[in-house]
PDB file of C-alpha atoms in Angstrom:
ATOM      1  CA  MET Q   1     104.468 116.543 110.643  1.00 58.00           C
ATOM      2  CA  ILE Q   2     104.684 115.909 106.890  1.00 58.00           C
ATOM      3  CA  ILE Q   3     107.166 118.379 105.847  1.00 61.00           C
ATOM      4  CA  ARG Q   4     109.187 115.234 108.303  1.00 64.00           C
ATOM      5  CA  VAL Q   5     107.042 112.340 105.438  1.00 63.00           C
ATOM      6  CA  VAL Q   6     108.672 114.149 102.493  1.00 64.00           C
ATOM      7  CA  LEU Q   7     111.971 114.301 103.666  1.00 63.00           C
ATOM      8  CA  THR Q   8     111.869 110.853 104.670  1.00 65.00           C
ATOM      9  CA  ILE Q   9     110.549 109.856 101.528  1.00 64.00           C
ATOM     10  CA  LEU Q  10     112.824 111.733  99.874  1.00 65.00           C
ATOM     11  CA  LEU Q  11     116.226 111.110 101.220  1.00 65.00           C
ATOM     12  CA  SER Q  12     114.643 107.114 100.776  1.00 63.00           C
ATOM     13  CA  LEU Q  13     114.152 107.269  97.314  1.00 62.00           C
ATOM     14  CA  THR Q  14     117.356 109.533  96.607  1.00 62.00           C
ATOM     15  CA  LEU Q  15     119.678 106.912  98.706  1.00 60.00           C
ATOM     16  CA  LEU Q  16     118.087 104.140  96.649  1.00 59.00           C
ATOM     17  CA  GLU Q  17     119.155 105.211  93.707  1.00 58.00           C
ATOM     18  CA  ALA Q  18     122.828 106.069  95.086  1.00 55.00           C
ATOM     19  CA  ALA Q  19     122.639 102.686  96.752  1.00 54.00           C
ATOM     20  CA  LEU Q  20     121.228 100.733  93.730  1.00 52.00           C
ATOM     21  CA  ALA Q  21     123.535 102.691  90.260  1.00 53.00           C
ATOM     22  CA  GLY Q  22     120.633 102.610  87.998  1.00 51.00           C
ATOM     23  CA  PHE Q  23     118.139 100.321  89.646  1.00 52.00           C
ATOM     24  CA  LEU Q  24     116.001 102.886  90.723  1.00 59.00           C
ATOM     25  CA  PRO Q  25     113.242 103.708  87.562  1.00 68.00           C
ATOM     26  CA  ARG Q  26     112.858 107.060  86.355  1.00 74.00           C
ATOM     27  CA  ALA Q  27     109.767 107.347  87.163  1.00 80.00           C
ATOM     28  CA  PHE Q  28     106.600 105.539  89.371  1.00 84.00           C
ATOM     29  CA  GLU Q  29     103.965 105.657  91.834  1.00 88.00           C
ATOM     30  CA  ALA Q  30     104.014 103.130  95.080  1.00 86.00           C
ATOM     31  CA  ASP Q  31     102.439 102.688  98.028  1.00 92.00           C
ATOM     32  CA  PHE Q  32     104.147 103.165 101.742  1.00 88.00           C
ATOM     33  CA  VAL Q  33     103.765 102.211 105.137  1.00 91.00           C
ATOM     34  CA  GLN Q  34     105.395 104.374 107.692  1.00 88.00           C
ATOM     35  CA  GLU Q  35     105.376 103.264 111.497  1.00 90.00           C
ATOM     36  CA  LYS Q  36     106.729 105.628 114.191  1.00 86.00           C
ATOM     37  CA  ARG Q  37     106.345 104.638 118.135  1.00 84.00           C
ATOM     38  CA  SER Q  38     104.927 107.486 120.342  1.00 77.00           C
ATOM     39  CA  LYS Q  39     107.198 108.777 122.549  1.00 74.00           C
ATOM     40  CA  LEU Q  40     103.713 109.249 125.071  1.00 74.00           C
ATOM     41  CA  SER Q  41     102.183 105.588 124.627  1.00 72.00           C
ATOM     42  CA  LYS Q  42     105.529 103.747 123.172  1.00 77.00           C
ATOM     43  CA  GLN Q  43     102.502 102.248 120.810  1.00 84.00           C
ATOM     44  CA  LYS Q  44     102.962 101.945 117.046  1.00 86.00           C
ATOM     45  CA  VAL Q  45     101.626 104.905 115.154  1.00 86.00           C
ATOM     46  CA  LYS Q  46     101.298 103.420 111.101  1.00 89.00           C
ATOM     47  CA  THR Q  47     100.710 105.872 108.338  1.00 88.00           C
ATOM     48  CA  ASN Q  48      99.572 105.127 104.916  1.00 91.00           C
ATOM     49  CA  LEU Q  49     101.072 106.927 101.978  1.00 89.00           C
ATOM     50  CA  ALA Q  50     100.865 107.252  98.711  1.00 91.00           C
ATOM     51  CA  ILE Q  51     103.494 108.722  96.239  1.00 85.00           C
ATOM     52  CA  LYS Q  52     104.388 109.346  92.900  1.00 87.00           C
ATOM     53  CA  TYR Q  53     107.824 110.241  91.641  1.00 83.00           C
ATOM     54  CA  GLU Q  54     110.145 111.691  88.611  1.00 84.00           C
ATOM     55  CA  TYR Q  55     113.138 112.466  88.302  1.00 79.00           C
ATOM     56  CA  PRO Q  56     114.725 115.540  88.797  1.00 79.00           C
ATOM     57  CA  SER Q  57     112.794 117.279  91.804  1.00 83.00           C
ATOM     58  CA  ASN Q  58     108.619 116.004  90.763  1.00 85.00           C
ATOM     59  CA  PHE Q  59     107.259 114.299  93.595  1.00 86.00           C
ATOM     60  CA  TYR Q  60     103.610 113.842  95.294  1.00 90.00           C
ATOM     61  CA  LEU Q  61     102.536 112.285  98.900  1.00 88.00           C
ATOM     62  CA  LYS Q  62      99.733 111.553 100.026  1.00 91.00           C
ATOM     63  CA  GLU Q  63      98.881 111.068 103.787  1.00 89.00           C
ATOM     64  CA  GLN Q  64      96.311 108.940 103.247  1.00 84.00           C
ATOM     65  CA  GLU Q  65      94.606 108.855 106.798  1.00 82.00           C
ATOM     66  CA  GLU Q  66      94.604 112.328 106.766  1.00 81.00           C
ATOM     67  CA  ASN Q  67      94.524 113.711 103.273  1.00 86.00           C
ATOM     68  CA  THR Q  68      97.230 115.731 103.581  1.00 90.00           C
ATOM     69  CA  LEU Q  69      98.785 116.601  99.959  1.00 93.00           C
ATOM     70  CA  TYR Q  70     102.049 117.678  99.563  1.00 90.00           C
ATOM     71  CA  ILE Q  71     103.123 118.637  95.682  1.00 91.00           C
ATOM     72  CA  CYS Q  72     106.538 119.814  94.205  1.00 89.00           C
ATOM     73  CA  ASN Q  73     107.814 120.150  91.349  1.00 91.00           C
ATOM     74  CA  ALA Q  74     110.995 122.426  89.803  1.00 88.00           C
ATOM     75  CA  GLU Q  75     109.750 125.374  90.700  1.00 91.00           C
ATOM     76  CA  LYS Q  76     106.431 125.483  93.859  1.00 93.00           C
ATOM     77  CA  VAL Q  77     106.427 123.455  96.664  1.00 92.00           C
ATOM     78  CA  TRP Q  78     102.341 123.220  98.010  1.00 95.00           C
ATOM     79  CA  VAL Q  79     100.997 121.500 101.380  1.00 93.00           C
ATOM     80  CA  TYR Q  80      97.486 121.083 101.098  1.00 96.00           C
ATOM     81  CA  ASN Q  81      95.338 120.195 104.393  1.00 94.00           C
ATOM     82  CA  PRO Q  82      92.044 119.731 103.718  1.00 93.00           C
ATOM     83  CA  PRO Q  83      88.957 121.045 105.749  1.00 92.00           C
ATOM     84  CA  PHE Q  84      88.701 118.905 108.992  1.00 85.00           C
ATOM     85  CA  MET Q  85      84.794 119.816 108.454  1.00 85.00           C
ATOM     86  CA  GLU Q  86      82.636 120.377 105.936  1.00 83.00           C
ATOM     87  CA  GLY Q  87      81.894 124.439 105.189  1.00 84.00           C
ATOM     88  CA  GLU Q  88      85.353 125.013 106.640  1.00 91.00           C
ATOM     89  CA  LYS Q  89      88.397 126.375 105.413  1.00 93.00           C
ATOM     90  CA  GLY Q  90      91.368 124.194 103.598  1.00 95.00           C
ATOM     91  CA  PHE Q  91      95.070 125.368 104.847  1.00 96.00           C
ATOM     92  CA  LEU Q  92      97.439 125.750 102.613  1.00 97.00           C
ATOM     93  CA  ARG Q  93     101.186 126.885 102.446  1.00 95.00           C
ATOM     94  CA  THR Q  94     103.314 127.697  99.351  1.00 95.00           C
ATOM     95  CA  GLY Q  95     107.454 127.094  98.759  1.00 92.00           C
ATOM     96  CA  ALA Q  96     109.988 128.263  96.972  1.00 90.00           C
ATOM     97  CA  SER Q  97     111.209 124.798  95.135  1.00 84.00           C
ATOM     98  CA  ASN Q  98     114.490 125.442  95.745  1.00 78.00           C
ATOM     99  CA  LYS Q  99     114.288 126.108  99.181  1.00 76.00           C
ATOM    100  CA  TYR Q 100     111.059 123.570 100.924  1.00 75.00           C
ATOM    101  CA  CYS Q 101     111.938 120.656  98.414  1.00 72.00           C
ATOM    102  CA  PHE Q 102     115.307 120.131  99.254  1.00 58.00           C
ATOM    103  CA  SER Q 103     116.235 119.033  95.858  1.00 46.00           C
ATOM    104  CA  LYS Q 104     120.416 120.609  95.876  1.00 48.00           C
ATOM    105  CA  ILE Q 105     120.258 118.185  99.458  1.00 43.00           C
ATOM    106  CA  PHE Q 106     119.315 114.895  97.002  1.00 46.00           C
ATOM    107  CA  ASP Q 107     120.897 115.072  94.456  1.00 48.00           C
ATOM    108  CA  SER Q 108     124.358 115.477  95.968  1.00 46.00           C
ATOM    109  CA  LEU Q 109     123.291 112.912  97.805  1.00 46.00           C
ATOM    110  CA  LYS Q 110     123.993 110.354  93.855  1.00 50.00           C
ATOM    111  CA  LYS Q 111     127.909 109.312  95.367  1.00 54.00           C
ATOM    112  CA  GLY Q 112     126.410 105.397  96.226  1.00 57.00           C
ATOM    113  CA  LEU Q 113     127.167 103.523  98.983  1.00 66.00           C
ATOM    114  CA  THR Q 114     130.924 104.923  99.259  1.00 73.00           C
ATOM    115  CA  ASP Q 115     132.307 107.394 101.678  1.00 80.00           C
ATOM    116  CA  ASN Q 116     131.722 110.672 100.737  1.00 76.00           C
ATOM    117  CA  PRO Q 117     131.537 114.555 102.855  1.00 79.00           C
ATOM    118  CA  LEU Q 118     128.637 113.955 103.613  1.00 77.00           C
ATOM    119  CA  TYR Q 119     128.115 110.538 104.900  1.00 82.00           C
ATOM    120  CA  LYS Q 120     129.645 107.316 105.724  1.00 87.00           C
ATOM    121  CA  VAL Q 121     128.653 104.347 104.394  1.00 85.00           C
ATOM    122  CA  LYS Q 122     129.211 100.655 107.001  1.00 90.00           C
ATOM    123  CA  LYS Q 123     127.916  97.513 105.643  1.00 90.00           C
ATOM    124  CA  LEU Q 124     125.664  95.421 107.985  1.00 93.00           C
ATOM    125  CA  LYS Q 125     125.239  91.843 108.308  1.00 90.00           C
ATOM    126  CA  GLY Q 126     122.716  90.670 105.686  1.00 88.00           C
ATOM    127  CA  ASN Q 127     122.452  91.908 103.130  1.00 88.00           C
ATOM    128  CA  ALA Q 128     122.207  95.725 104.916  1.00 91.00           C
ATOM    129  CA  TYR Q 129     123.688  99.074 104.621  1.00 87.00           C
ATOM    130  CA  SER Q 130     124.307 101.796 107.238  1.00 91.00           C
ATOM    131  CA  ILE Q 131     124.853 105.976 106.083  1.00 85.00           C
ATOM    132  CA  HIS Q 132     125.935 108.025 108.581  1.00 90.00           C
ATOM    133  CA  PHE Q 133     125.831 111.232 107.948  1.00 86.00           C
ATOM    134  CA  GLU Q 134     128.592 113.974 108.947  1.00 88.00           C
ATOM    135  CA  ALA Q 135     128.009 117.340 110.290  1.00 90.00           C
ATOM    136  CA  LYS Q 136     126.393 119.246 107.790  1.00 80.00           C
ATOM    137  CA  ALA Q 137     124.373 116.964 106.389  1.00 77.00           C
ATOM    138  CA  LYS Q 138     122.952 115.938 109.521  1.00 82.00           C
ATOM    139  CA  LYS Q 139     122.048 120.170 110.295  1.00 78.00           C
ATOM    140  CA  GLN Q 140     120.330 119.777 106.659  1.00 69.00           C
ATOM    141  CA  LEU Q 141     118.195 116.381 107.081  1.00 72.00           C
ATOM    142  CA  GLY Q 142     118.053 116.388 110.848  1.00 79.00           C
ATOM    143  CA  LEU Q 143     119.201 112.847 110.494  1.00 83.00           C
ATOM    144  CA  ASP Q 144     122.388 110.995 112.684  1.00 90.00           C
ATOM    145  CA  LYS Q 145     122.234 108.041 110.252  1.00 90.00           C
ATOM    146  CA  MET Q 146     119.268 105.943 108.257  1.00 87.00           C
ATOM    147  CA  GLN Q 147     119.800 102.203 107.754  1.00 90.00           C
ATOM    148  CA  ILE Q 148     118.451 100.145 104.148  1.00 85.00           C
ATOM    149  CA  SER Q 149     117.975  96.400 104.269  1.00 90.00           C
ATOM    150  CA  PHE Q 150     116.863  93.682 101.348  1.00 85.00           C
ATOM    151  CA  ARG Q 151     114.801  91.120 100.710  1.00 87.00           C
ATOM    152  CA  GLY Q 152     116.997  87.758  99.734  1.00 85.00           C
ATOM    153  CA  LYS Q 153     120.992  88.275  98.196  1.00 81.00           C
ATOM    154  CA  GLU Q 154     120.201  91.050  95.495  1.00 75.00           C
ATOM    155  CA  SER Q 155     120.242  94.550  96.308  1.00 68.00           C
ATOM    156  CA  LEU Q 156     117.352  95.294  94.255  1.00 68.00           C
ATOM    157  CA  PHE Q 157     115.218  97.926  94.318  1.00 68.00           C
ATOM    158  CA  LYS Q 158     112.037  95.664  93.997  1.00 71.00           C
ATOM    159  CA  ASN Q 159     113.998  93.603  97.315  1.00 78.00           C
ATOM    160  CA  VAL Q 160     113.296  96.402  99.440  1.00 81.00           C
ATOM    161  CA  LYS Q 161     112.364  95.126 102.470  1.00 88.00           C
ATOM    162  CA  GLN Q 162     113.168  98.103 105.313  1.00 89.00           C
ATOM    163  CA  MET Q 163     113.789 101.726 105.383  1.00 85.00           C
ATOM    164  CA  LYS Q 164     115.388 102.884 109.108  1.00 90.00           C
ATOM    165  CA  LEU Q 165     115.602 106.426 109.806  1.00 87.00           C
ATOM    166  CA  PHE Q 166     117.170 108.016 112.859  1.00 91.00           C
ATOM    167  CA  TYR Q 167     116.301 111.559 113.338  1.00 88.00           C
ATOM    168  CA  THR Q 168     118.542 113.475 115.879  1.00 89.00           C
ATOM    169  CA  GLY Q 169     117.602 114.192 119.556  1.00 89.00           C
ATOM    170  CA  GLU Q 170     114.567 111.177 119.233  1.00 88.00           C
ATOM    171  CA  LYS Q 171     114.987 107.776 120.863  1.00 86.00           C
ATOM    172  CA  TYR Q 172     112.845 106.003 117.910  1.00 89.00           C
ATOM    173  CA  PRO Q 173     113.652 105.258 114.731  1.00 91.00           C
ATOM    174  CA  LEU Q 174     111.114 106.120 111.686  1.00 88.00           C
ATOM    175  CA  LEU Q 175     110.409 102.782 109.288  1.00 91.00           C
ATOM    176  CA  LEU Q 176     109.153 102.928 106.195  1.00 87.00           C
ATOM    177  CA  THR Q 177     107.866  99.717 104.305  1.00 91.00           C
ATOM    178  CA  PRO Q 178     107.144  99.817 100.854  1.00 86.00           C
ATOM    179  CA  LYS Q 179     104.675  98.015  98.651  1.00 85.00           C
ATOM    180  CA  ASN Q 180     102.923  98.097  95.046  1.00 85.00           C
ATOM    181  CA  LEU Q 181     105.196  99.444  93.259  1.00 81.00           C
ATOM    182  CA  LYS Q 182     104.511  99.979  89.646  1.00 84.00           C
ATOM    183  CA  VAL Q 183     107.371 102.061  87.425  1.00 82.00           C
ATOM    184  CA  MET Q 184     106.317 104.452  85.009  1.00 86.00           C
ATOM    185  CA  ASN Q 185     107.993 106.038  82.227  1.00 88.00           C
ATOM    186  CA  LYS Q 186     106.554 109.586  83.199  1.00 92.00           C
ATOM    187  CA  PHE Q 187     103.624 111.077  84.622  1.00 94.00           C
ATOM    188  CA  PRO Q 188     101.456 113.567  82.731  1.00 95.00           C
ATOM    189  CA  LYS Q 189     102.394 117.257  84.190  1.00 89.00           C
ATOM    190  CA  LYS Q 190      99.434 118.387  86.033  1.00 93.00           C
ATOM    191  CA  THR Q 191     100.458 115.721  88.276  1.00 95.00           C
ATOM    192  CA  PHE Q 192     103.141 118.020  89.959  1.00 94.00           C
ATOM    193  CA  LYS Q 193     100.943 120.842  90.202  1.00 94.00           C
ATOM    194  CA  PHE Q 194      98.595 121.914  92.816  1.00 95.00           C
ATOM    195  CA  ASN Q 195      95.135 123.795  92.401  1.00 94.00           C
ATOM    196  CA  VAL Q 196      93.773 125.239  94.791  1.00 95.00           C
ATOM    197  CA  PRO Q 197      90.345 125.147  95.880  1.00 93.00           C
ATOM    198  CA  LYS Q 198      87.833 127.512  96.697  1.00 91.00           C
ATOM    199  CA  ASN Q 199      87.442 128.995 100.505  1.00 92.00           C
ATOM    200  CA  THR Q 200      91.138 128.420 100.799  1.00 95.00           C
ATOM    201  CA  GLU Q 201      93.650 130.072 103.448  1.00 95.00           C
ATOM    202  CA  ILE Q 202      96.691 130.562 101.442  1.00 96.00           C
ATOM    203  CA  GLN Q 203     100.070 130.704 103.883  1.00 95.00           C
ATOM    204  CA  LYS Q 204     103.919 131.175 101.956  1.00 94.00           C
ATOM    205  CA  MET Q 205     106.516 129.963 104.366  1.00 90.00           C
ATOM    206  CA  LYS Q 206     109.052 131.598 105.600  1.00 79.00           C
TER     207      LYS Q 206
END
């Protein structure tokens, strides 16, 4: 689930940078509310996410409810699940950034809100856009389409109201609502590195 959350956030931020052409800050931190309807109960499940981002390829995400961490820089990715109970081992997955940070995919999405080999763009009612992915991008991202809506008439990053992602084969979209955005010049390098705690089981992603 955490990989999907990261893909969701990274894709959203990159598409916003493409859509807003310079309005997205180089570095920022923000909270997001993620909302997904359960397949079984049909109830909406909300998750609070804290993120830090610095272009290019530097990303920090914390899933607040479970304290799950995802950290990515230009070289490496760490996905850490803390111990469920005191005395148990934490679990860490590591992998190469060029394979698991998906930076190449997101770098290629800086083409803006115009049709290109990766996706087609459609203007919706009000201040909103729909992005429909082509076959190759669908396979890589697992997404059929994405919608971005803005408050008011200006398509500015600070005015983003909601991001809606439609995953392939899933009936209900995943919703993201940003809040508490703070623009930064840059973060300390240690922000995007992970120090492995003692008593941690480590597994390499294949």
